[in-house]
mmCIF file of C-alpha atoms in Angstrom:
data_model
loop_
_atom_site.group_PDB
_atom_site.id
_atom_site.type_symbol
_atom_site.label_atom_id
_atom_site.label_comp_id
_atom_site.label_asym_id
_atom_site.label_seq_id
_atom_site.Cartn_x
_atom_site.Cartn_y
_atom_site.Cartn_z
ATOM 1 C CA ASP A 274 152.607 137.142 62.165
ATOM 2 C CA THR A 275 149.509 136.225 60.192
ATOM 3 C CA ALA A 276 146.775 135.352 62.608
ATOM 4 C CA VAL A 277 143.479 136.068 64.249
ATOM 5 C CA SER A 278 143.952 138.273 67.292
ATOM 6 C CA GLN A 279 141.545 139.247 70.045
ATOM 7 C CA THR A 280 141.675 141.868 72.763
ATOM 8 C CA PRO A 281 141.471 141.717 75.652
ATOM 9 C CA LYS A 282 142.533 138.206 76.619
ATOM 10 C CA TYR A 283 140.856 138.502 80.017
ATOM 11 C CA LEU A 284 137.921 140.704 80.964
ATOM 12 C CA VAL A 285 136.512 140.899 84.480
ATOM 13 C CA THR A 286 133.548 143.188 85.048
ATOM 14 C CA GLN A 287 130.474 143.791 87.146
ATOM 15 C CA MET A 288 126.935 142.855 86.245
ATOM 16 C CA GLY A 289 125.116 145.551 84.335
ATOM 17 C CA ASN A 290 128.231 146.968 82.670
ATOM 18 C CA ASP A 291 128.748 147.312 78.925
ATOM 19 C CA LYS A 292 131.900 145.873 77.386
ATOM 20 C CA SER A 293 133.456 145.233 73.988
ATOM 21 C CA ILE A 294 135.770 142.568 72.625
ATOM 22 C CA LYS A 295 137.782 143.286 69.510
ATOM 23 C CA CYS A 296 138.864 140.883 66.816
ATOM 24 C CA GLU A 297 141.188 141.394 63.890
ATOM 25 C CA GLN A 298 142.458 139.021 61.221
ATOM 26 C CA ASN A 299 145.258 139.696 58.773
ATOM 27 C CA LEU A 300 144.737 136.526 56.760
ATOM 28 C CA GLY A 301 142.807 138.257 54.002
ATOM 29 C CA HIS A 302 139.665 136.252 54.791
ATOM 30 C CA ASP A 303 136.218 137.573 53.983
ATOM 31 C CA THR A 304 134.181 135.772 56.648
ATOM 32 C CA MET A 305 134.439 136.194 60.412
ATOM 33 C CA TYR A 306 132.652 134.552 63.331
ATOM 34 C CA TRP A 307 132.010 134.804 67.038
ATOM 35 C CA TYR A 308 131.675 131.662 69.153
ATOM 36 C CA LYS A 309 130.865 131.227 72.819
ATOM 37 C CA GLN A 310 132.474 128.413 74.830
ATOM 38 C CA ASP A 311 130.830 127.616 78.144
ATOM 39 C CA SER A 312 132.381 126.145 81.260
ATOM 40 C CA LYS A 313 131.840 122.619 79.928
ATOM 41 C CA LYS A 314 133.812 123.487 76.776
ATOM 42 C CA PHE A 315 130.710 123.416 74.598
ATOM 43 C CA LEU A 316 131.137 125.685 71.567
ATOM 44 C CA LYS A 317 128.256 127.478 69.932
ATOM 45 C CA ILE A 318 128.287 129.922 67.074
ATOM 46 C CA MET A 319 126.809 133.338 67.778
ATOM 47 C CA PHE A 320 127.348 135.427 64.657
ATOM 48 C CA SER A 321 128.993 135.361 61.273
ATOM 49 C CA TYR A 322 129.803 138.207 58.905
ATOM 50 C CA ASN A 323 130.744 137.913 55.271
ATOM 51 C CA ASN A 324 132.217 141.019 53.650
ATOM 52 C CA LYS A 325 130.814 143.130 56.505
ATOM 53 C CA GLU A 326 127.332 141.663 56.033
ATOM 54 C CA LEU A 327 125.654 139.666 58.803
ATOM 55 C CA ILE A 328 124.928 136.146 57.521
ATOM 56 C CA ILE A 329 124.497 134.070 60.682
ATOM 57 C CA ASN A 330 122.668 135.351 63.734
ATOM 58 C CA GLU A 331 121.870 132.561 66.140
ATOM 59 C CA THR A 332 119.455 132.865 69.023
ATOM 60 C CA VAL A 333 121.537 135.302 70.996
ATOM 61 C CA PRO A 334 120.115 137.980 73.323
ATOM 62 C CA ASN A 335 119.973 141.343 71.624
ATOM 63 C CA ARG A 336 122.298 142.658 74.342
ATOM 64 C CA PHE A 337 124.993 141.200 72.079
ATOM 65 C CA SER A 338 125.701 143.316 69.030
ATOM 66 C CA PRO A 339 128.438 142.513 66.532
ATOM 67 C CA LYS A 340 129.978 145.251 64.444
ATOM 68 C CA SER A 341 132.170 144.820 61.401
ATOM 69 C CA PRO A 342 133.785 148.094 60.304
ATOM 70 C CA ASP A 343 135.675 146.270 57.554
ATOM 71 C CA LYS A 344 136.446 142.745 56.375
ATOM 72 C CA ALA A 345 139.389 142.405 58.746
ATOM 73 C CA HIS A 346 137.557 143.335 61.947
ATOM 74 C CA LEU A 347 134.588 141.949 63.824
ATOM 75 C CA ASN A 348 133.938 143.402 67.247
ATOM 76 C CA LEU A 349 131.447 142.172 69.829
ATOM 77 C CA HIS A 350 129.681 144.626 72.095
ATOM 78 C CA ILE A 351 127.721 143.366 75.079
ATOM 79 C CA ASN A 352 125.267 145.557 76.971
ATOM 80 C CA SER A 353 123.994 145.045 80.507
ATOM 81 C CA LEU A 354 126.231 142.097 81.258
ATOM 82 C CA GLU A 355 124.749 139.189 83.198
ATOM 83 C CA LEU A 356 126.340 136.396 85.220
ATOM 84 C CA GLY A 357 125.419 133.885 82.524
ATOM 85 C CA ASP A 358 127.527 135.764 79.994
ATOM 86 C CA SER A 359 130.662 134.490 81.713
ATOM 87 C CA ALA A 360 132.423 132.304 79.158
ATOM 88 C CA VAL A 361 135.307 132.248 76.718
ATOM 89 C CA TYR A 362 134.514 134.037 73.473
ATOM 90 C CA PHE A 363 136.367 133.016 70.330
ATOM 91 C CA CYS A 364 136.660 134.928 67.122
ATOM 92 C CA ALA A 365 137.398 133.022 63.913
ATOM 93 C CA SER A 366 137.793 133.708 60.218
ATOM 94 C CA SER A 367 137.716 131.716 57.005
ATOM 95 C CA PRO A 368 138.375 132.233 53.316
ATOM 96 C CA PRO A 369 135.458 131.787 50.904
ATOM 97 C CA GLY A 370 134.526 128.261 49.938
ATOM 98 C CA LEU A 371 133.618 127.357 46.391
ATOM 99 C CA ALA A 372 129.873 127.544 45.732
ATOM 100 C CA GLY A 373 128.492 124.056 46.239
ATOM 101 C CA GLY A 374 131.961 122.810 47.078
ATOM 102 C CA PRO A 375 133.845 121.891 50.247
ATOM 103 C CA ARG A 376 133.873 124.392 53.052
ATOM 104 C CA ASP A 377 137.216 125.692 54.155
ATOM 105 C CA THR A 378 138.979 125.738 57.469
ATOM 106 C CA GLN A 379 138.183 128.289 60.126
ATOM 107 C CA TYR A 380 141.084 129.932 61.964
ATOM 108 C CA PHE A 381 140.495 130.780 65.595
ATOM 109 C CA GLY A 382 141.788 133.537 67.814
ATOM 110 C CA PRO A 383 143.192 132.799 71.287
ATOM 111 C CA GLY A 384 139.923 133.608 73.044
ATOM 112 C CA THR A 385 138.702 136.215 75.523
ATOM 113 C CA ARG A 386 137.777 134.935 78.958
ATOM 114 C CA LEU A 387 134.907 137.067 80.224
ATOM 115 C CA THR A 388 134.046 136.895 83.920
ATOM 116 C CA VAL A 389 130.976 138.732 85.139
ATOM 117 C CA LEU A 390 130.845 139.280 88.903
ATOM 118 C CA GLY L 225 119.479 120.384 61.617
ATOM 119 C CA ASP L 226 123.062 119.285 61.119
ATOM 120 C CA SER L 227 124.757 117.971 64.250
ATOM 121 C CA VAL L 228 127.795 116.137 65.560
ATOM 122 C CA THR L 229 127.899 113.596 68.381
ATOM 123 C CA GLN L 230 131.069 112.690 70.244
ATOM 124 C CA MET L 231 131.473 109.923 72.763
ATOM 125 C CA GLU L 232 130.782 110.993 76.322
ATOM 126 C CA GLY L 233 133.372 111.739 78.952
ATOM 127 C CA PRO L 234 137.092 112.427 79.220
ATOM 128 C CA VAL L 235 139.663 109.980 77.926
ATOM 129 C CA THR L 236 142.624 109.092 80.126
ATOM 130 C CA LEU L 237 145.359 106.867 78.804
ATOM 131 C CA SER L 238 149.045 106.101 79.192
ATOM 132 C CA GLU L 239 151.801 107.348 76.941
ATOM 133 C CA GLU L 240 152.215 105.239 73.792
ATOM 134 C CA ALA L 241 148.671 103.874 74.064
ATOM 135 C CA PHE L 242 146.275 103.802 71.102
ATOM 136 C CA LEU L 243 143.713 106.596 71.032
ATOM 137 C CA THR L 244 140.269 106.486 69.443
ATOM 138 C CA ILE L 245 137.659 109.212 69.777
ATOM 139 C CA ASN L 246 134.339 108.446 68.147
ATOM 140 C CA CYS L 247 132.434 111.022 66.138
ATOM 141 C CA THR L 248 129.172 110.577 64.233
ATOM 142 C CA TYR L 249 127.256 113.198 62.356
ATOM 143 C CA THR L 250 123.842 114.038 60.978
ATOM 144 C CA ALA L 251 123.685 116.172 57.856
ATOM 145 C CA THR L 252 121.288 116.705 54.984
ATOM 146 C CA GLY L 253 123.926 117.305 52.328
ATOM 147 C CA TYR L 254 127.611 116.588 51.875
ATOM 148 C CA PRO L 255 129.404 118.375 54.675
ATOM 149 C CA SER L 256 133.105 118.825 55.207
ATOM 150 C CA LEU L 257 134.316 117.183 58.416
ATOM 151 C CA PHE L 258 136.968 118.477 60.776
ATOM 152 C CA TRP L 259 138.840 117.663 63.935
ATOM 153 C CA TYR L 260 139.981 120.668 65.939
ATOM 154 C CA VAL L 261 142.270 120.534 68.972
ATOM 155 C CA GLN L 262 142.334 122.964 71.892
ATOM 156 C CA TYR L 263 145.462 122.903 74.048
ATOM 157 C CA PRO L 264 145.145 124.296 77.588
ATOM 158 C CA GLY L 265 144.618 128.054 77.603
ATOM 159 C CA GLU L 266 144.625 128.346 73.830
ATOM 160 C CA GLY L 267 142.198 128.726 70.954
ATOM 161 C CA LEU L 268 141.168 125.963 68.604
ATOM 162 C CA GLN L 269 143.519 124.753 65.902
ATOM 163 C CA LEU L 270 142.633 122.636 62.923
ATOM 164 C CA LEU L 271 144.052 119.139 63.377
ATOM 165 C CA LEU L 272 142.783 117.522 60.174
ATOM 166 C CA LYS L 273 139.880 117.573 57.757
ATOM 167 C CA ALA L 274 138.161 115.608 55.017
ATOM 168 C CA THR L 275 135.878 117.070 52.405
ATOM 169 C CA LYS L 276 134.281 114.049 50.758
ATOM 170 C CA ALA L 277 133.393 110.432 51.420
ATOM 171 C CA ASP L 278 136.329 108.020 51.868
ATOM 172 C CA ASP L 279 138.803 110.878 52.232
ATOM 173 C CA LYS L 280 141.327 110.376 55.011
ATOM 174 C CA GLY L 281 142.631 113.374 56.900
ATOM 175 C CA SER L 282 145.945 113.028 58.710
ATOM 176 C CA ASN L 283 148.283 115.231 60.707
ATOM 177 C CA LYS L 284 150.793 114.781 63.562
ATOM 178 C CA GLY L 285 150.138 111.031 63.627
ATOM 179 C CA PHE L 286 146.368 111.497 63.899
ATOM 180 C CA GLU L 287 144.022 110.090 61.258
ATOM 181 C CA ALA L 288 140.309 110.136 60.536
ATOM 182 C CA THR L 289 138.366 108.727 57.576
ATOM 183 C CA TYR L 290 135.112 110.224 56.259
ATOM 184 C CA ARG L 291 132.689 107.304 56.282
ATOM 185 C CA LYS L 292 129.421 108.201 54.610
ATOM 186 C CA GLU L 293 127.858 104.764 55.085
ATOM 187 C CA THR L 294 128.241 104.968 58.860
ATOM 188 C CA THR L 295 128.151 108.803 59.043
ATOM 189 C CA SER L 296 131.314 108.717 61.107
ATOM 190 C CA PHE L 297 134.658 110.478 61.333
ATOM 191 C CA HIS L 298 136.489 108.736 64.171
ATOM 192 C CA LEU L 299 139.850 110.116 65.267
ATOM 193 C CA GLU L 300 142.756 107.715 65.872
ATOM 194 C CA LYS L 301 146.389 107.876 66.863
ATOM 195 C CA GLY L 302 148.583 104.852 67.241
ATOM 196 C CA SER L 303 150.885 106.045 70.019
ATOM 197 C CA VAL L 304 149.980 109.109 72.061
ATOM 198 C CA GLN L 305 152.377 111.423 73.856
ATOM 199 C CA VAL L 306 151.911 113.591 76.921
ATOM 200 C CA SER L 307 151.912 116.610 74.585
ATOM 201 C CA ASP L 308 148.702 115.282 72.976
ATOM 202 C CA SER L 309 146.770 116.128 76.147
ATOM 203 C CA ALA L 310 144.081 118.548 74.989
ATOM 204 C CA VAL L 311 140.395 118.837 74.165
ATOM 205 C CA TYR L 312 139.431 117.415 70.770
ATOM 206 C CA PHE L 313 136.390 118.651 68.870
ATOM 207 C CA CYS L 314 134.739 117.001 65.909
ATOM 208 C CA ALA L 315 132.928 119.444 63.626
ATOM 209 C CA LEU L 316 131.075 119.622 60.359
ATOM 210 C CA SER L 317 130.519 122.460 57.971
ATOM 211 C CA ASP L 318 127.176 122.560 56.232
ATOM 212 C CA LEU L 319 126.333 123.627 52.708
ATOM 213 C CA PRO L 320 123.325 125.951 52.740
ATOM 214 C CA PRO L 321 122.380 127.553 49.448
ATOM 215 C CA HIS L 322 123.927 130.869 50.322
ATOM 216 C CA GLY L 323 127.321 129.329 51.001
ATOM 217 C CA ASN L 324 127.693 129.884 54.704
ATOM 218 C CA ASN L 325 130.537 128.156 56.461
ATOM 219 C CA ARG L 326 128.775 127.419 59.736
ATOM 220 C CA LEU L 327 130.627 124.914 61.914
ATOM 221 C CA ALA L 328 128.584 122.586 64.099
ATOM 222 C CA PHE L 329 130.768 121.245 66.918
ATOM 223 C CA GLY L 330 130.556 118.136 69.016
ATOM 224 C CA LYS L 331 130.819 118.565 72.778
ATOM 225 C CA GLY L 332 134.534 117.840 72.794
ATOM 226 C CA ASN L 333 136.569 115.178 74.549
ATOM 227 C CA GLN L 334 139.216 115.982 77.122
ATOM 228 C CA VAL L 335 142.198 113.693 76.505
ATOM 229 C CA VAL L 336 144.710 113.252 79.310
ATOM 230 C CA VAL L 337 147.895 111.315 78.578
ATOM 231 C CA ILE L 338 149.769 110.060 81.633
ATOM 232 C CA PRO L 339 153.536 109.514 81.445
#
């Protein structure tokens, strides 16, 4: 199946731990994203990579570090987890848009529900 | 910066009722506009999109028209079904010089359709 996949789907951990979430897309896209969805369903972009290069880095604590080993993967590593990090994290990808033209659709993974105890 | 505003609060309605979810936007350029839907326990899926003024996006009985004069992209469906129960997000994609595809989302509206 062509899709955006994330692992794990659920992640429960203690405060202070370090954890990683993996994302892979087999759609041949060159841009990938991480979003955070809070308990009120509000979605906010965290990072974006284009061809393994970081192009969007919102105001996110530096405990969060994205890593893109290749165009098809964008992993999210979180150090020293805090209670406020509990959320659903979505990975997404998109093909390139035409310069100056319409932006294309983003395709989302199923999400990783992170619970910090 | 660019932003999207959706009407406040959940929407509860009966099966076969008419659904409208309002969405207005603020953008400096000519963004693309999207409606995404999130079914319970799932990720977001594109529902429809429009890339320029007066374009109408449509899918699964849902429609939205890109209105530049009112900076709006309201979502409508003439007759909803229980299976339409989900959270609906309006979004825009900006056009910075370097060609990013950043999506700015509205806060989402929970739609509950009662049989």
